[in-house]
PDB file of C-alpha atoms and ligand atoms in Angstrom:
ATOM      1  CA  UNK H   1       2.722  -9.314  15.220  1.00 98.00           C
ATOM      2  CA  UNK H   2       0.271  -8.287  12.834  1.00 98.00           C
ATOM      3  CA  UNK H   3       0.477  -8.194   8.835  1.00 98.00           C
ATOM      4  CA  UNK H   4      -2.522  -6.315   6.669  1.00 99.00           C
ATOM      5  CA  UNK H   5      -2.013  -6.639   2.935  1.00 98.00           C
ATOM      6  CA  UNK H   6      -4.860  -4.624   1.175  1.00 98.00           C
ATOM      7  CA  UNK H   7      -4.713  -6.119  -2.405  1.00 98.00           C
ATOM      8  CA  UNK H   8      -5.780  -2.979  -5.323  1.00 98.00           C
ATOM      9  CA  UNK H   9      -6.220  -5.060  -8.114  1.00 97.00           C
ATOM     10  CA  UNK H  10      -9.897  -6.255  -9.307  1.00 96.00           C
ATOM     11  CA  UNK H  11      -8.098  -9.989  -9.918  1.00 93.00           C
ATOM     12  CA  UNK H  12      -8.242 -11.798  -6.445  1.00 91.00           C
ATOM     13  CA  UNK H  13      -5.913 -14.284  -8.642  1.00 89.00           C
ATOM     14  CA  UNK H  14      -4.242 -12.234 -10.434  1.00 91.00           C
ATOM     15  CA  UNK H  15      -0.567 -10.984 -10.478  1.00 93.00           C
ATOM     16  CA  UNK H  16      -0.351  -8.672  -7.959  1.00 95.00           C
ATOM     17  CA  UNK H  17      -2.350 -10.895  -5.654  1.00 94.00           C
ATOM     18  CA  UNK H  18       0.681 -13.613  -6.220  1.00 93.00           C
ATOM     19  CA  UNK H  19       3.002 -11.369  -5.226  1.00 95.00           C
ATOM     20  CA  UNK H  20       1.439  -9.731  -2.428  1.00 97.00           C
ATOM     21  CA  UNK H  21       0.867 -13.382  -1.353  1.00 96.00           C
ATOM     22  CA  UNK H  22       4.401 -13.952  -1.359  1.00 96.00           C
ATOM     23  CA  UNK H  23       5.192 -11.197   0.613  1.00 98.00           C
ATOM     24  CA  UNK H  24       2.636 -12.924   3.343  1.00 98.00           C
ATOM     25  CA  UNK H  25       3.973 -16.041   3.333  1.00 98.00           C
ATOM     26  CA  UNK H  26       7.788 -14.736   4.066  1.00 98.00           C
ATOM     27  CA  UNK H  27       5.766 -12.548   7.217  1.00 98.00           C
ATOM     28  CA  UNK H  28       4.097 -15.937   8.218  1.00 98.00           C
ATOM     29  CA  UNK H  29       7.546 -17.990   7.884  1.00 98.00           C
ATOM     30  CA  UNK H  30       9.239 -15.377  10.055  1.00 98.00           C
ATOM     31  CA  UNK H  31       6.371 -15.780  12.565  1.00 98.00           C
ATOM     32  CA  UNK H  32       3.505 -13.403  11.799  1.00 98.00           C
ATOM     33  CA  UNK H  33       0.354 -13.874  11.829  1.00 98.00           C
ATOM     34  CA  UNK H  34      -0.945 -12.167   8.326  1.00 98.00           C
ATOM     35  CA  UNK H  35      -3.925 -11.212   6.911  1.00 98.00           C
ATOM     36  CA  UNK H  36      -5.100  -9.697   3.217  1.00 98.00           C
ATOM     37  CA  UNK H  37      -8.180  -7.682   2.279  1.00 98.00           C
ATOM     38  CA  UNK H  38      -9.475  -6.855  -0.937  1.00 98.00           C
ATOM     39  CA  UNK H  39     -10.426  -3.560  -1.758  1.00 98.00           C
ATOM     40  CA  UNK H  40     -12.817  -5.083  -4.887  1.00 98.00           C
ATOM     41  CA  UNK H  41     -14.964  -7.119  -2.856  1.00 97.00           C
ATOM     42  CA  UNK H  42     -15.687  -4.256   0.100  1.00 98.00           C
ATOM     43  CA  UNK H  43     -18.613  -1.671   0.017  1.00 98.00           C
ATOM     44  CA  UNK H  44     -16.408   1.686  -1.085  1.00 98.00           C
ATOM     45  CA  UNK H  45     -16.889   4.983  -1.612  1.00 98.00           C
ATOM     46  CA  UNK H  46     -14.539   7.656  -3.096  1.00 98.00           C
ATOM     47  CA  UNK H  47     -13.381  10.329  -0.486  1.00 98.00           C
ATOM     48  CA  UNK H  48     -16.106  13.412  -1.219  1.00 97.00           C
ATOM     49  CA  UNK H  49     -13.348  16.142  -0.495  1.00 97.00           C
ATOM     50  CA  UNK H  50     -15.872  17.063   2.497  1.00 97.00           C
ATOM     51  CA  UNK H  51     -13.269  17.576   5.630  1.00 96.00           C
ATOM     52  CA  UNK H  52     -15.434  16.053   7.815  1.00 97.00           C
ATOM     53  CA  UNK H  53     -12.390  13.483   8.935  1.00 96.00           C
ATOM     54  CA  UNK H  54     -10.225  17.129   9.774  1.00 96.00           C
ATOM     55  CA  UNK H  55     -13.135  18.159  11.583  1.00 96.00           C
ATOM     56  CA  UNK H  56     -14.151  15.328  13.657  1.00 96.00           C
ATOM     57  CA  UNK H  57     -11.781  12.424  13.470  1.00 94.00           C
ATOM     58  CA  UNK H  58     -13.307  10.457  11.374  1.00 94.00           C
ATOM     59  CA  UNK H  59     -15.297  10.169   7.797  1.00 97.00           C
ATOM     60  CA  UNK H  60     -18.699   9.902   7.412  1.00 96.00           C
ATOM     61  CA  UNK H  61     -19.284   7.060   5.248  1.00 98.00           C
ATOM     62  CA  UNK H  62     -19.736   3.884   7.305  1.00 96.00           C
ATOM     63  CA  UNK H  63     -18.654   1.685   4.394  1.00 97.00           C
ATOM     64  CA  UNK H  64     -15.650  -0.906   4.255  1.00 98.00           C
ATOM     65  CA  UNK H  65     -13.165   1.762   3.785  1.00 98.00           C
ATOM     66  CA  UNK H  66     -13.717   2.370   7.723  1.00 98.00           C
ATOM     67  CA  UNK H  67     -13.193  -1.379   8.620  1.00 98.00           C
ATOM     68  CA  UNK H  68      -9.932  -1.285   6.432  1.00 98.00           C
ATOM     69  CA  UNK H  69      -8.619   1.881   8.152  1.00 98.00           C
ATOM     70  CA  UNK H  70      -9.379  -0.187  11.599  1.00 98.00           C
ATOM     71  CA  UNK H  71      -7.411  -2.508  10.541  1.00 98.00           C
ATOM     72  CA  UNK H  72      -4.464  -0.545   9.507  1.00 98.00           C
ATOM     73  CA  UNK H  73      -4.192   0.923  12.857  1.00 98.00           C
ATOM     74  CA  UNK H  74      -4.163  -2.107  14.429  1.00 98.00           C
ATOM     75  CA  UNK H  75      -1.138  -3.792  12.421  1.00 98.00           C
ATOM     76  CA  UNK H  76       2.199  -3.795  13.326  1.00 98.00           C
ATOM     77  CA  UNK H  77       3.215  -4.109   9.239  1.00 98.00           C
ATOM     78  CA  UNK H  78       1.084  -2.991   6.472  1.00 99.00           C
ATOM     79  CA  UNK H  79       1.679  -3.780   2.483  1.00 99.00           C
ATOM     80  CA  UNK H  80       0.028  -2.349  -0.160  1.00 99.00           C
ATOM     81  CA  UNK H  81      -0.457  -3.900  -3.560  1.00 98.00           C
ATOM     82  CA  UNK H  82      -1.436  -2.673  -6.579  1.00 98.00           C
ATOM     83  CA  UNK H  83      -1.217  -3.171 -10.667  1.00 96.00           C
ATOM     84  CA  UNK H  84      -0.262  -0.510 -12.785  1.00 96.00           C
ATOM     85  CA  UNK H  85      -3.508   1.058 -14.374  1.00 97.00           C
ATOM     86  CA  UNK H  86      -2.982   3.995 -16.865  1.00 97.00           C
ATOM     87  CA  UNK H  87       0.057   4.728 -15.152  1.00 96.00           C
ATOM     88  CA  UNK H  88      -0.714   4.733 -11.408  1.00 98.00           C
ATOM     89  CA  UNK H  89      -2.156   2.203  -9.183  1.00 98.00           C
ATOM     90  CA  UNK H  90      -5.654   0.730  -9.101  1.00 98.00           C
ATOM     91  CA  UNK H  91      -8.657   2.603  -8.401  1.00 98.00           C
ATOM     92  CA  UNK H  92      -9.320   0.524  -6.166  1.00 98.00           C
ATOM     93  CA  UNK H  93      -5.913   1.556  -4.209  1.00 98.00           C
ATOM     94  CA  UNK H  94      -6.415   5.166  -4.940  1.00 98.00           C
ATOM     95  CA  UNK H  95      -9.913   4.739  -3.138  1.00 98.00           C
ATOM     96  CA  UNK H  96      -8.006   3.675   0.028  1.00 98.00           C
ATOM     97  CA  UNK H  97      -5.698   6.422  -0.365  1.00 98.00           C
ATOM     98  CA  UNK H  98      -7.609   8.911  -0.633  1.00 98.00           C
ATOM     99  CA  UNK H  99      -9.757   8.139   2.071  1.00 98.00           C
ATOM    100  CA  UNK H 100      -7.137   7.889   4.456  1.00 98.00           C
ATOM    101  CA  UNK H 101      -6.380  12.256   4.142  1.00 97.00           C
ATOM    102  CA  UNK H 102      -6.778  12.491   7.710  1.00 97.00           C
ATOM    103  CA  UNK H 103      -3.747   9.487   8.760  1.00 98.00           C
ATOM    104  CA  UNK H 104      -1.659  11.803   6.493  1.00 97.00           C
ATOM    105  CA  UNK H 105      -2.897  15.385   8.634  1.00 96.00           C
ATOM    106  CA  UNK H 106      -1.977  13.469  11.432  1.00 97.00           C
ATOM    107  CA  UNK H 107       0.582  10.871  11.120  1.00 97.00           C
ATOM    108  CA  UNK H 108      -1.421   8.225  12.463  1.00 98.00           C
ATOM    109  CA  UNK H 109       0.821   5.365  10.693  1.00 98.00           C
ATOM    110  CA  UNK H 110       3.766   6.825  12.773  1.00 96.00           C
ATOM    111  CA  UNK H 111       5.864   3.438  14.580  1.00 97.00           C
ATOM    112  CA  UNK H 112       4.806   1.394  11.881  1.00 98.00           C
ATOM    113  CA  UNK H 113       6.174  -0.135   9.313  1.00 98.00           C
ATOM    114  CA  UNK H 114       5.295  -1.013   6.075  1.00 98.00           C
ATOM    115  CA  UNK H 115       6.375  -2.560   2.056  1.00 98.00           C
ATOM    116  CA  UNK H 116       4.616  -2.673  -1.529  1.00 98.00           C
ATOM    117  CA  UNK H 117       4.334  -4.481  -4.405  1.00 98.00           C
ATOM    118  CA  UNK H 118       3.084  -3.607  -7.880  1.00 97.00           C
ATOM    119  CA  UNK H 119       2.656  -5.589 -11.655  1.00 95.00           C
ATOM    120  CA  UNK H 120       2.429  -4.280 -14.244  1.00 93.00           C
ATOM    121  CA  UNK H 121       2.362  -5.424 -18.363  1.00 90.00           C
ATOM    122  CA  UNK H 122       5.072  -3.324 -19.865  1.00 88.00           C
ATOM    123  CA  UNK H 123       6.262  -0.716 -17.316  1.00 84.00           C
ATOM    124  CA  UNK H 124       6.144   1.701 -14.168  1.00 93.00           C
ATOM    125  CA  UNK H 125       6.072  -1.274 -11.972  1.00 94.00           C
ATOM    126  CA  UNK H 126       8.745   0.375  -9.673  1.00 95.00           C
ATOM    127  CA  UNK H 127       7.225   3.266 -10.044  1.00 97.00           C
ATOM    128  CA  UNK H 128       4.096   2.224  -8.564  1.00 98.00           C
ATOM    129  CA  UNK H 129       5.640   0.151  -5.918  1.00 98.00           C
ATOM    130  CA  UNK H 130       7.589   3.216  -5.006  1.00 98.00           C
ATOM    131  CA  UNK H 131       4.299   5.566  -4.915  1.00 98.00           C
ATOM    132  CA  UNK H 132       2.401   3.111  -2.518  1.00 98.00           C
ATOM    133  CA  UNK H 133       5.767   3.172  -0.006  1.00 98.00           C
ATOM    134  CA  UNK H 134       5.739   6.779  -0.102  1.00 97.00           C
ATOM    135  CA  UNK H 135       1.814   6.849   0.357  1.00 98.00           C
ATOM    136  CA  UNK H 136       2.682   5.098   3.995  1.00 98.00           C
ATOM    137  CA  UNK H 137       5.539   7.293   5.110  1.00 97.00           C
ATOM    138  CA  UNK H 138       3.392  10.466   4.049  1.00 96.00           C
ATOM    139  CA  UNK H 139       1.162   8.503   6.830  1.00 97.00           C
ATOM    140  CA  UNK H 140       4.515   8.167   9.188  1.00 96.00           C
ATOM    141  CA  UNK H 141       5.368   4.455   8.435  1.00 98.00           C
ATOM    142  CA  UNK H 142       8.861   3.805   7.779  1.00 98.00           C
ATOM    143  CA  UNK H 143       8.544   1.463   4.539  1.00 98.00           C
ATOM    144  CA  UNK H 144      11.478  -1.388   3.793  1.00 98.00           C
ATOM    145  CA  UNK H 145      11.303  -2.007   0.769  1.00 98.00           C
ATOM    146  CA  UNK H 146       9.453  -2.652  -2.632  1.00 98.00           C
ATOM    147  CA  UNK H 147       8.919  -5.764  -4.850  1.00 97.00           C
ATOM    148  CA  UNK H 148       7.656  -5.178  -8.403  1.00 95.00           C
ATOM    149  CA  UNK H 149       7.077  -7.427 -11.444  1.00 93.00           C
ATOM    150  CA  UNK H 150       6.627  -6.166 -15.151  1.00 81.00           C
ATOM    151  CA  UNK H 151       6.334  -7.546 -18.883  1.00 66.00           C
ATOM    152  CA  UNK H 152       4.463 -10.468 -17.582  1.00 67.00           C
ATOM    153  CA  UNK H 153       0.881 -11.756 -19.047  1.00 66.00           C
ATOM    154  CA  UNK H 154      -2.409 -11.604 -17.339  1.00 66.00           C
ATOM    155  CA  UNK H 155      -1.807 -14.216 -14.731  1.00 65.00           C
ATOM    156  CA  UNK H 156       1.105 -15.755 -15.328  1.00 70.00           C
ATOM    157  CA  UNK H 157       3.391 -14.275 -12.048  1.00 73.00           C
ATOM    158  CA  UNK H 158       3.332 -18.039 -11.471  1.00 66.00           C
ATOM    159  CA  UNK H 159       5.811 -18.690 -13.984  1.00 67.00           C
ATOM    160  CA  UNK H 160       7.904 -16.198 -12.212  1.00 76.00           C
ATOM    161  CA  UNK H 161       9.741 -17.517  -9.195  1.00 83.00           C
ATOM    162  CA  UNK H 162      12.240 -15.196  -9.076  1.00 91.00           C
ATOM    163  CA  UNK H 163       9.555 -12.337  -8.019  1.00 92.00           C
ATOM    164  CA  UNK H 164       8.103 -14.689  -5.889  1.00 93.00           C
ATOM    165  CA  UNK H 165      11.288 -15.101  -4.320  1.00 95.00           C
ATOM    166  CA  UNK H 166      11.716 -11.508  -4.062  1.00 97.00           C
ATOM    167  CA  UNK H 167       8.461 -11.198  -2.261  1.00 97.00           C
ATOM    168  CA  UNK H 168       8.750 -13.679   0.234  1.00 98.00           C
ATOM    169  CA  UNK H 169      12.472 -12.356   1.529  1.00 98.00           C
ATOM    170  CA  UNK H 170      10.483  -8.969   1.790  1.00 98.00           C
ATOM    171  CA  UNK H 171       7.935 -10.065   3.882  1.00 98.00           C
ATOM    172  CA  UNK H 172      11.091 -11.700   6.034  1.00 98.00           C
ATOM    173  CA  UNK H 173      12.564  -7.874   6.045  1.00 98.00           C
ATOM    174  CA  UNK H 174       9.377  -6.556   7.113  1.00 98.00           C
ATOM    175  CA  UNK H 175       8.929  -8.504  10.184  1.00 98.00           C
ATOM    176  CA  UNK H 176      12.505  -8.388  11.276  1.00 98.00           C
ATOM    177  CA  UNK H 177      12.240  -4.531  10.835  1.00 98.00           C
ATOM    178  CA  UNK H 178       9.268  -4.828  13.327  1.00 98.00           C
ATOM    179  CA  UNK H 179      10.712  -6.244  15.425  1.00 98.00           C
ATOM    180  CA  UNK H 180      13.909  -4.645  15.793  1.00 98.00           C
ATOM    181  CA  UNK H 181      12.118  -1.302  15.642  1.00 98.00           C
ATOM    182  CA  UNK H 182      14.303  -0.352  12.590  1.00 98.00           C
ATOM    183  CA  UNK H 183      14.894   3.197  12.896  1.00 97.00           C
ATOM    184  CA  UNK H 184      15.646   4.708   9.037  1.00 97.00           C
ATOM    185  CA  UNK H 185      17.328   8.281   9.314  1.00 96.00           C
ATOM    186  CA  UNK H 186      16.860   9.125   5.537  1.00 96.00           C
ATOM    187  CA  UNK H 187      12.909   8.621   5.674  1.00 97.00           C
ATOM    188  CA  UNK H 188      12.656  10.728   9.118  1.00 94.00           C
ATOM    189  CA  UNK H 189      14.400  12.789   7.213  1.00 94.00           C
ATOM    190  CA  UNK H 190      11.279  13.380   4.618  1.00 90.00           C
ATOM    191  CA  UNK H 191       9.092  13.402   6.858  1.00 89.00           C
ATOM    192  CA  UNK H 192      10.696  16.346   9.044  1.00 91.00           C
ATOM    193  CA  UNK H 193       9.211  19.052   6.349  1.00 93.00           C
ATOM    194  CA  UNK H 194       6.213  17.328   5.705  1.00 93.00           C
ATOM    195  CA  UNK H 195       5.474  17.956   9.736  1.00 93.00           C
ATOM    196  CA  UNK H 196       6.629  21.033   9.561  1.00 94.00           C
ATOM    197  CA  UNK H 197       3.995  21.958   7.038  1.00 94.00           C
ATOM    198  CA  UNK H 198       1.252  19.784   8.321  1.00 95.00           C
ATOM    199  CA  UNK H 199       2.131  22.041  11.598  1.00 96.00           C
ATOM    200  CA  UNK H 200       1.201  24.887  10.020  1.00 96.00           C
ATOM    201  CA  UNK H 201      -2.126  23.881   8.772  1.00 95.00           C
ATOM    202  CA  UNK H 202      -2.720  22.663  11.862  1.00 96.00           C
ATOM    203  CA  UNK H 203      -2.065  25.872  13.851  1.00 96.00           C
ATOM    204  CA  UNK H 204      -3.832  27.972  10.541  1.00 96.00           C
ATOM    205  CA  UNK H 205      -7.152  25.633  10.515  1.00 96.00           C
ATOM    206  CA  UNK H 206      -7.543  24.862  14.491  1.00 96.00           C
ATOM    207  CA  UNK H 207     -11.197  26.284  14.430  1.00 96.00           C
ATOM    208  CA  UNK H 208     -12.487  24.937  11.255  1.00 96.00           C
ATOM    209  CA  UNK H 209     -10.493  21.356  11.567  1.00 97.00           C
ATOM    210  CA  UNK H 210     -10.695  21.183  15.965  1.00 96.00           C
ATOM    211  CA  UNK H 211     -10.296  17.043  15.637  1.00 96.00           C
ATOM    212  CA  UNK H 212      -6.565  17.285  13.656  1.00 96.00           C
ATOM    213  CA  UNK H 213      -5.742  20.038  16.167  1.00 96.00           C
ATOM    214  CA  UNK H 214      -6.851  17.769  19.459  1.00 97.00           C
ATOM    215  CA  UNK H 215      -4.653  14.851  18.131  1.00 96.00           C
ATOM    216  CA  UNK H 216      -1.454  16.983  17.904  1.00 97.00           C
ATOM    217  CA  UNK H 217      -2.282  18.382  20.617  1.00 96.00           C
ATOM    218  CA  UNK H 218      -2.416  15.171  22.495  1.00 96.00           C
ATOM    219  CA  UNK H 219       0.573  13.797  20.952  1.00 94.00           C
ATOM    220  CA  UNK H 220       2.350  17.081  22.242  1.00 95.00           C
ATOM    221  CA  UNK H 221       3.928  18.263  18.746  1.00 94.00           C
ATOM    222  CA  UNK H 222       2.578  21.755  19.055  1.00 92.00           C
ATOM    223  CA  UNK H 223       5.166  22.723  21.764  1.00 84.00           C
TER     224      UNK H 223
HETATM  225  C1  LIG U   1      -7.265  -0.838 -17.026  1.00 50.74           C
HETATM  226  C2  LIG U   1      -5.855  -1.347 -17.141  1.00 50.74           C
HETATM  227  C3  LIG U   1      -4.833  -0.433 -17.280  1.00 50.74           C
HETATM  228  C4  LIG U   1      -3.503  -0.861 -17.380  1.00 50.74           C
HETATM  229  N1  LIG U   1      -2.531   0.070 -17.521  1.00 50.74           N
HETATM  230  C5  LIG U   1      -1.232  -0.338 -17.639  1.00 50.74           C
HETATM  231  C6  LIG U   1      -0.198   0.627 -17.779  1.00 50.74           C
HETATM  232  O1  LIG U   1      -0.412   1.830 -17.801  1.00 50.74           O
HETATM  233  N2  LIG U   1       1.068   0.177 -17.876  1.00 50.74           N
HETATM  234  C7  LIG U   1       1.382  -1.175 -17.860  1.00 50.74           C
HETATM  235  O2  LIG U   1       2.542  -1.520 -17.962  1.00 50.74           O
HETATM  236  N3  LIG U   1       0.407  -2.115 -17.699  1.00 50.74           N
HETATM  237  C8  LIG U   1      -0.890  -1.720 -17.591  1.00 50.74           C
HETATM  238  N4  LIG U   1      -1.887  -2.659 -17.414  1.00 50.74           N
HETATM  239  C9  LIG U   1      -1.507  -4.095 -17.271  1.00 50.74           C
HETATM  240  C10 LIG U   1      -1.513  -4.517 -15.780  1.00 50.74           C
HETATM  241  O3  LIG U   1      -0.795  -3.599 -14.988  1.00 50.74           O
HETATM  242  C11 LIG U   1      -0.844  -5.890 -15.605  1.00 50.74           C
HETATM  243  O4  LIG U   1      -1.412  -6.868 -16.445  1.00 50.74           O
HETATM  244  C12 LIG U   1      -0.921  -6.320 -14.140  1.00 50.74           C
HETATM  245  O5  LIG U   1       0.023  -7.335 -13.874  1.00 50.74           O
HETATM  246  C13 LIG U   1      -2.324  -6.807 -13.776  1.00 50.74           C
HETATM  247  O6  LIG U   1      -2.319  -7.157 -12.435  1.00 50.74           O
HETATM  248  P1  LIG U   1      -3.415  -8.167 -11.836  1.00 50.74           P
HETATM  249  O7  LIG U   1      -3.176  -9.503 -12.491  1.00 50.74           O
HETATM  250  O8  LIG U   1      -3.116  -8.175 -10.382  1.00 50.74           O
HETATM  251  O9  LIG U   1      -4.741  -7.622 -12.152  1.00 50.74           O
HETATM  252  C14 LIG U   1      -3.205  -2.268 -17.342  1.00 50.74           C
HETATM  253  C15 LIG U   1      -4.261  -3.186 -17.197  1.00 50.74           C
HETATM  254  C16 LIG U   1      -5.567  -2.737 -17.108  1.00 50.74           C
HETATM  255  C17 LIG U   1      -6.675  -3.756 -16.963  1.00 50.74           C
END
């Protein structure tokens, strides 16, 4: 079973990487293998708004983004982590989201499952955490649960075991999720309209945007 943690925060050390750390370590205790990239040191660009991903399936930047994107479709579990900046998460995160438009057209995180974690200095932490989980399900993941730390200094999650703590039983949740194929009626739930309306554009746009119209019609959810 495979574990991606993409890491938003410019600190490779920093809070949110201790945290998102701990959620690896509870994966790797409950036996999977895990792995975390970090959006700061990758060759990015910001999504140019250009449909080409509706169009033909995929983006047309070959830049780390696309390696990252690999790499969530081939985990099991996928955790996002982020700081708070300026009241949202990272650039850095909001890079990945944004380039990942064409998962949300067409579900392509659907069977997996997924958690996030989020620092912050004074507040929003949950907030944050809670906007990266719903990120995933808007991609189809079902998402377990959240870990979030605020009020803390630059660096010092350390002195913090009880997030730590937190972190590491979430990565345990995670995996036993996985494996159990936790089904979680509430967040089908949301995304039942959210298909619904994706339908739609699907049906309205099938000329202009033939690639998101060949996937659903492959995964036979136009019938
Ligand atoms: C550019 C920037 C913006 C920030 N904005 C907020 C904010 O809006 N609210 C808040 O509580 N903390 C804010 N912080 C503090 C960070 O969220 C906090 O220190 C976090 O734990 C840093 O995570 P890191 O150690 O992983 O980089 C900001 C920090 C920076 C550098």
């Amino acid at each position: 079973m495979k574990i991606l943690g993409i890491l938003g925060s410019p600190r490779s050390r920093g809070n949110t990487a201790i945290l998102l750390e701990g959620v690896m370590e509870g994966a790797r205790r409950a036996g999977a293998e895990t792995r975390v990239i970090s959006v700061a040191s990758l060759d990015t660009n910001f999504c140019a708004g250009c449909s080409h991903c509706f169009r033909y399936g995929q983006c047309h930047y070959r830049d780390d983004v696309e390696k990252v994107k690999e790499k969530m479709l081939d985990a099991d579990g996928i955790v996002l982590g982020s700081p708070v900046y300026i009241g949202t998460v990272s650039a850095q995160m909001k890079t990945i989201m944004d380039r990942c438009a064409y998962f949300i057209h067409c579900f392509l995180l659907a069977g997996k499952y997924g958690a996030a974690v989020a620092t912050a200095g004074a507040g929003q932490a949950e907030e944050v955490a809670e906007f990266q989980n719903r990120f995933l399900r808007m991609c189809g993941a079902y998402t377990v649960g959240a870990v979030w730390a605020k009020g803390i200094g630059t660096g010092k999650l350390q002195d913090e075991p009880e997030a730590v703590a937190r972190a590491i039983n979430l990565g345990a949740e995670l995996v036993a999720a996985i494996r159990e194929r936790r089904e979680y009626p509430e967040q089908a739930a949301e995304h039942a309209p959210l298909r619904e309306s994706m339908k739609q554009l699907v049906l309205e746009s099938r000329e202009e945007y033939p690639a998101q119209y060949a996937h659903w019609s492959e995964q036979g959810w136009l019938e």
